């Protein structure tokens, strides 16, 4: 085995020292890099925890808001149903009032006819009592059963129901449906 010269030994020692310094420098850099990576990882994990906490908080807040919105929606639906019920009731009242209004219109249109009819009936009662007393005072009429009815048929048109009479008037408004319930109206004229 050959013996190294002092120059070679010196150069080898210098080279080993340079390698040692290089290794030390790389180890220092590696430790710094690992420390940086650890710090970054810890910061990232911290950020991740913060984000997860924020997401949980946001989720809870959204769930509470959803519950509030659902409660408000149920309240609104209840209000809508109550309002629809009130509207149906008011529509029913309006229909009843409209029917009563139509009846009042018919009554006011028929009022002159009713007044005429009442005055004719009063006149008929007066003239009938006068006419019957006159008939009783004339015994010369032949006795047959229809004598009084026949003689009263032309007195005032009450017994004569011929629609060709000039005072007889029936309009469509005066003819009520047989099924109408007059008790709904509840007023008298």
CSV table of C-alpha atoms in Angstrom, one decimal:
chain,number,residue,atom,x,y,z
A,1,UNK,CA,0.0,0.0,0.0
A,2,UNK,CA,1.4,3.3,-1.0
A,3,UNK,CA,1.9,6.0,1.6
A,4,UNK,CA,0.2,9.3,1.0
A,5,UNK,CA,2.2,12.4,0.8
A,6,UNK,CA,1.5,15.2,3.2
A,7,UNK,CA,0.1,17.4,0.4
A,8,UNK,CA,-2.3,14.7,-0.5
A,9,UNK,CA,-3.3,14.3,3.1
A,10,UNK,CA,-3.7,18.0,3.5
A,11,UNK,CA,-5.8,18.1,0.3
A,12,UNK,CA,-7.8,15.1,1.5
A,13,UNK,CA,-8.4,16.8,4.9
A,14,UNK,CA,-9.4,20.0,3.2
A,15,UNK,CA,-11.8,18.0,1.0
A,16,UNK,CA,-13.3,16.2,4.0
A,17,UNK,CA,-13.7,19.5,5.8
A,18,UNK,CA,-15.4,21.0,2.8
A,19,UNK,CA,-17.7,17.9,2.5
A,20,UNK,CA,-18.4,18.1,6.3
A,21,UNK,CA,-19.3,21.8,6.0
A,22,UNK,CA,-21.4,21.0,3.0
A,23,UNK,CA,-23.2,18.2,4.9
A,24,UNK,CA,-23.6,20.5,7.9
A,25,UNK,CA,-25.0,23.2,5.7
A,26,UNK,CA,-27.4,20.8,4.0
A,27,UNK,CA,-28.5,19.4,7.3
A,28,UNK,CA,-29.1,22.9,8.6
A,29,UNK,CA,-31.1,23.7,5.4
A,30,UNK,CA,-33.0,20.4,5.8
A,31,UNK,CA,-33.9,21.2,9.4
A,32,UNK,CA,-35.0,24.7,8.3
A,33,UNK,CA,-37.1,23.3,5.5
A,34,UNK,CA,-38.6,20.7,7.8
A,35,UNK,CA,-39.4,23.4,10.3
A,36,UNK,CA,-40.9,25.5,7.6
A,37,UNK,CA,-43.0,22.6,6.4
A,38,UNK,CA,-44.1,21.7,9.9
A,39,UNK,CA,-45.0,25.3,10.6
A,40,UNK,CA,-46.9,25.5,7.3
A,41,UNK,CA,-48.6,22.2,8.0
A,42,UNK,CA,-49.6,23.5,11.5
A,43,UNK,CA,-50.8,26.7,10.0
A,44,UNK,CA,-52.8,24.8,7.4
A,45,UNK,CA,-54.3,22.5,10.0
A,46,UNK,CA,-55.1,25.6,12.1
A,47,UNK,CA,-56.8,27.2,9.1
A,48,UNK,CA,-58.5,23.9,8.3
A,49,UNK,CA,-59.9,23.7,11.9
A,50,UNK,CA,-61.0,27.4,11.7
A,51,UNK,CA,-62.7,26.7,8.3
A,52,UNK,CA,-64.4,23.6,9.7
A,53,UNK,CA,-65.6,25.5,12.8
A,54,UNK,CA,-66.8,28.3,10.5
A,55,UNK,CA,-68.6,25.8,8.3
A,56,UNK,CA,-70.2,24.2,11.3
A,57,UNK,CA,-71.3,27.6,12.6
A,58,UNK,CA,-72.6,28.6,9.2
A,59,UNK,CA,-74.4,25.2,8.9
A,60,UNK,CA,-76.0,25.7,12.3
A,61,UNK,CA,-77.0,29.2,11.5
A,62,UNK,CA,-78.5,28.1,8.2
A,63,UNK,CA,-80.4,25.3,9.9
A,64,UNK,CA,-81.8,27.8,12.5
A,65,UNK,CA,-82.7,30.1,9.7
A,66,UNK,CA,-84.4,27.2,7.8
A,67,UNK,CA,-86.4,26.4,11.0
A,68,UNK,CA,-87.4,30.0,11.3
A,69,UNK,CA,-88.4,30.2,7.7
A,70,UNK,CA,-90.4,26.9,7.9
A,71,UNK,CA,-92.2,28.3,11.0
A,72,UNK,CA,-93.0,31.6,9.2
A,73,UNK,CA,-94.1,29.6,6.2
A,74,UNK,CA,-96.5,27.5,8.3
A,75,UNK,CA,-97.8,30.7,10.0
A,76,UNK,CA,-98.3,32.2,6.5
A,77,UNK,CA,-100.1,29.1,5.3
A,78,UNK,CA,-102.3,29.2,8.4
A,79,UNK,CA,-103.0,32.9,7.7
A,80,UNK,CA,-103.8,32.2,4.1
A,81,UNK,CA,-106.2,29.4,5.1
A,82,UNK,CA,-107.9,31.7,7.6
A,83,UNK,CA,-108.2,34.5,5.1
A,84,UNK,CA,-109.6,32.0,2.5
A,85,UNK,CA,-112.2,30.9,5.1
A,86,UNK,CA,-113.1,34.5,5.8
A,87,UNK,CA,-113.3,35.2,2.1
A,88,UNK,CA,-115.7,32.3,1.6
A,89,UNK,CA,-117.8,33.5,4.5
A,90,UNK,CA,-117.9,37.0,3.1
A,91,UNK,CA,-118.7,35.7,-0.4
A,92,UNK,CA,-121.6,33.8,1.2
A,93,UNK,CA,-122.8,37.0,2.9
A,94,UNK,CA,-122.4,38.9,-0.3
A,95,UNK,CA,-124.5,36.3,-2.1
A,96,UNK,CA,-127.2,36.5,0.5
A,97,UNK,CA,-127.1,40.3,0.4
A,98,UNK,CA,-127.2,40.3,-3.4
A,99,UNK,CA,-130.3,38.0,-3.2
A,100,UNK,CA,-131.9,40.3,-0.7
A,101,UNK,CA,-131.1,43.3,-2.9
A,102,UNK,CA,-132.8,41.5,-5.8
A,103,UNK,CA,-135.8,40.8,-3.7
A,104,UNK,CA,-136.0,44.4,-2.6
A,105,UNK,CA,-135.7,45.5,-6.2
A,106,UNK,CA,-138.6,43.2,-7.1
A,107,UNK,CA,-140.6,44.4,-4.2
A,108,UNK,CA,-140.1,48.1,-5.1
A,109,UNK,CA,-141.0,47.3,-8.7
A,110,UNK,CA,-144.1,45.4,-7.5
A,111,UNK,CA,-145.1,48.0,-4.9
A,112,UNK,CA,-147.4,50.0,-7.2
A,113,UNK,CA,-149.1,46.8,-8.4
A,114,UNK,CA,-149.5,45.7,-4.7
A,115,UNK,CA,-150.9,49.1,-3.8
A,116,UNK,CA,-153.4,49.0,-6.7
A,117,UNK,CA,-154.3,45.4,-5.7
A,118,UNK,CA,-155.0,46.5,-2.1
A,119,UNK,CA,-157.0,49.5,-3.2
A,120,UNK,CA,-159.0,47.2,-5.6
A,121,UNK,CA,-159.6,44.7,-2.8
A,122,UNK,CA,-160.8,47.5,-0.5
A,123,UNK,CA,-163.1,48.9,-3.2
A,124,UNK,CA,-164.4,45.3,-3.9
A,125,UNK,CA,-165.2,44.9,-0.2
A,126,UNK,CA,-167.1,48.2,-0.2
A,127,UNK,CA,-169.0,47.6,-3.4
A,128,UNK,CA,-169.7,43.9,-2.5
A,129,UNK,CA,-171.4,44.9,0.7
A,130,UNK,CA,-173.4,47.6,-1.1
A,131,UNK,CA,-174.3,45.2,-4.0
A,132,UNK,CA,-175.3,42.3,-1.8
A,133,UNK,CA,-177.5,44.6,0.3
A,134,UNK,CA,-179.1,45.8,-3.0
A,135,UNK,CA,-179.6,42.2,-4.2
A,136,UNK,CA,-181.3,41.3,-0.9
A,137,UNK,CA,-183.7,44.2,-1.4
A,138,UNK,CA,-184.8,42.9,-5.0
A,139,UNK,CA,-186.6,39.5,-4.5
A,140,UNK,CA,-187.6,39.4,-8.2
A,141,UNK,CA,-184.4,37.6,-9.3
A,142,UNK,CA,-184.8,33.9,-10.0
A,143,UNK,CA,-183.4,31.6,-7.4
A,144,UNK,CA,-180.5,29.5,-8.7
A,145,UNK,CA,-177.4,28.5,-6.8
A,146,UNK,CA,-174.9,30.4,-9.0
A,147,UNK,CA,-176.9,33.6,-8.9
A,148,UNK,CA,-174.7,35.5,-6.4
A,149,UNK,CA,-171.5,34.3,-7.9
A,150,UNK,CA,-172.6,35.1,-11.4
A,151,UNK,CA,-173.7,38.6,-10.5
A,152,UNK,CA,-170.5,39.2,-8.5
A,153,UNK,CA,-168.2,38.0,-11.2
A,154,UNK,CA,-168.1,41.4,-12.9
A,155,UNK,CA,-168.1,43.6,-9.9
A,156,UNK,CA,-164.4,44.5,-9.6
A,157,UNK,CA,-162.4,41.9,-11.5
A,158,UNK,CA,-161.4,40.0,-8.4
A,159,UNK,CA,-163.4,36.9,-9.3
A,160,UNK,CA,-162.8,37.4,-13.0
A,161,UNK,CA,-159.2,36.2,-13.4
A,162,UNK,CA,-158.9,36.7,-17.1
A,163,UNK,CA,-155.4,38.0,-18.0
A,164,UNK,CA,-156.8,40.2,-20.8
A,165,UNK,CA,-158.2,42.6,-18.1
A,166,UNK,CA,-156.5,46.0,-18.7
A,167,UNK,CA,-155.5,46.2,-15.0
A,168,UNK,CA,-154.0,42.7,-15.0
A,169,UNK,CA,-150.1,42.7,-15.2
A,170,UNK,CA,-147.7,39.9,-14.6
A,171,UNK,CA,-144.0,40.4,-15.5
A,172,UNK,CA,-141.2,37.9,-15.2
A,173,UNK,CA,-140.0,39.7,-12.1
A,174,UNK,CA,-143.4,39.3,-10.4
A,175,UNK,CA,-143.4,35.5,-11.0
A,176,UNK,CA,-141.3,33.9,-8.3
A,177,UNK,CA,-139.8,30.5,-8.5
A,178,UNK,CA,-141.9,28.1,-6.5
A,179,UNK,CA,-138.8,26.7,-4.7
A,180,UNK,CA,-137.5,30.1,-3.4
A,181,UNK,CA,-137.5,30.5,0.3
A,182,UNK,CA,-139.0,33.8,1.3
A,183,UNK,CA,-137.9,33.2,4.9
A,184,UNK,CA,-134.3,34.0,4.0
A,185,UNK,CA,-135.2,37.6,3.4
A,186,UNK,CA,-137.0,38.1,6.8
A,187,UNK,CA,-138.6,41.5,6.2
A,188,UNK,CA,-142.2,42.6,5.5
A,189,UNK,CA,-143.5,45.5,3.4
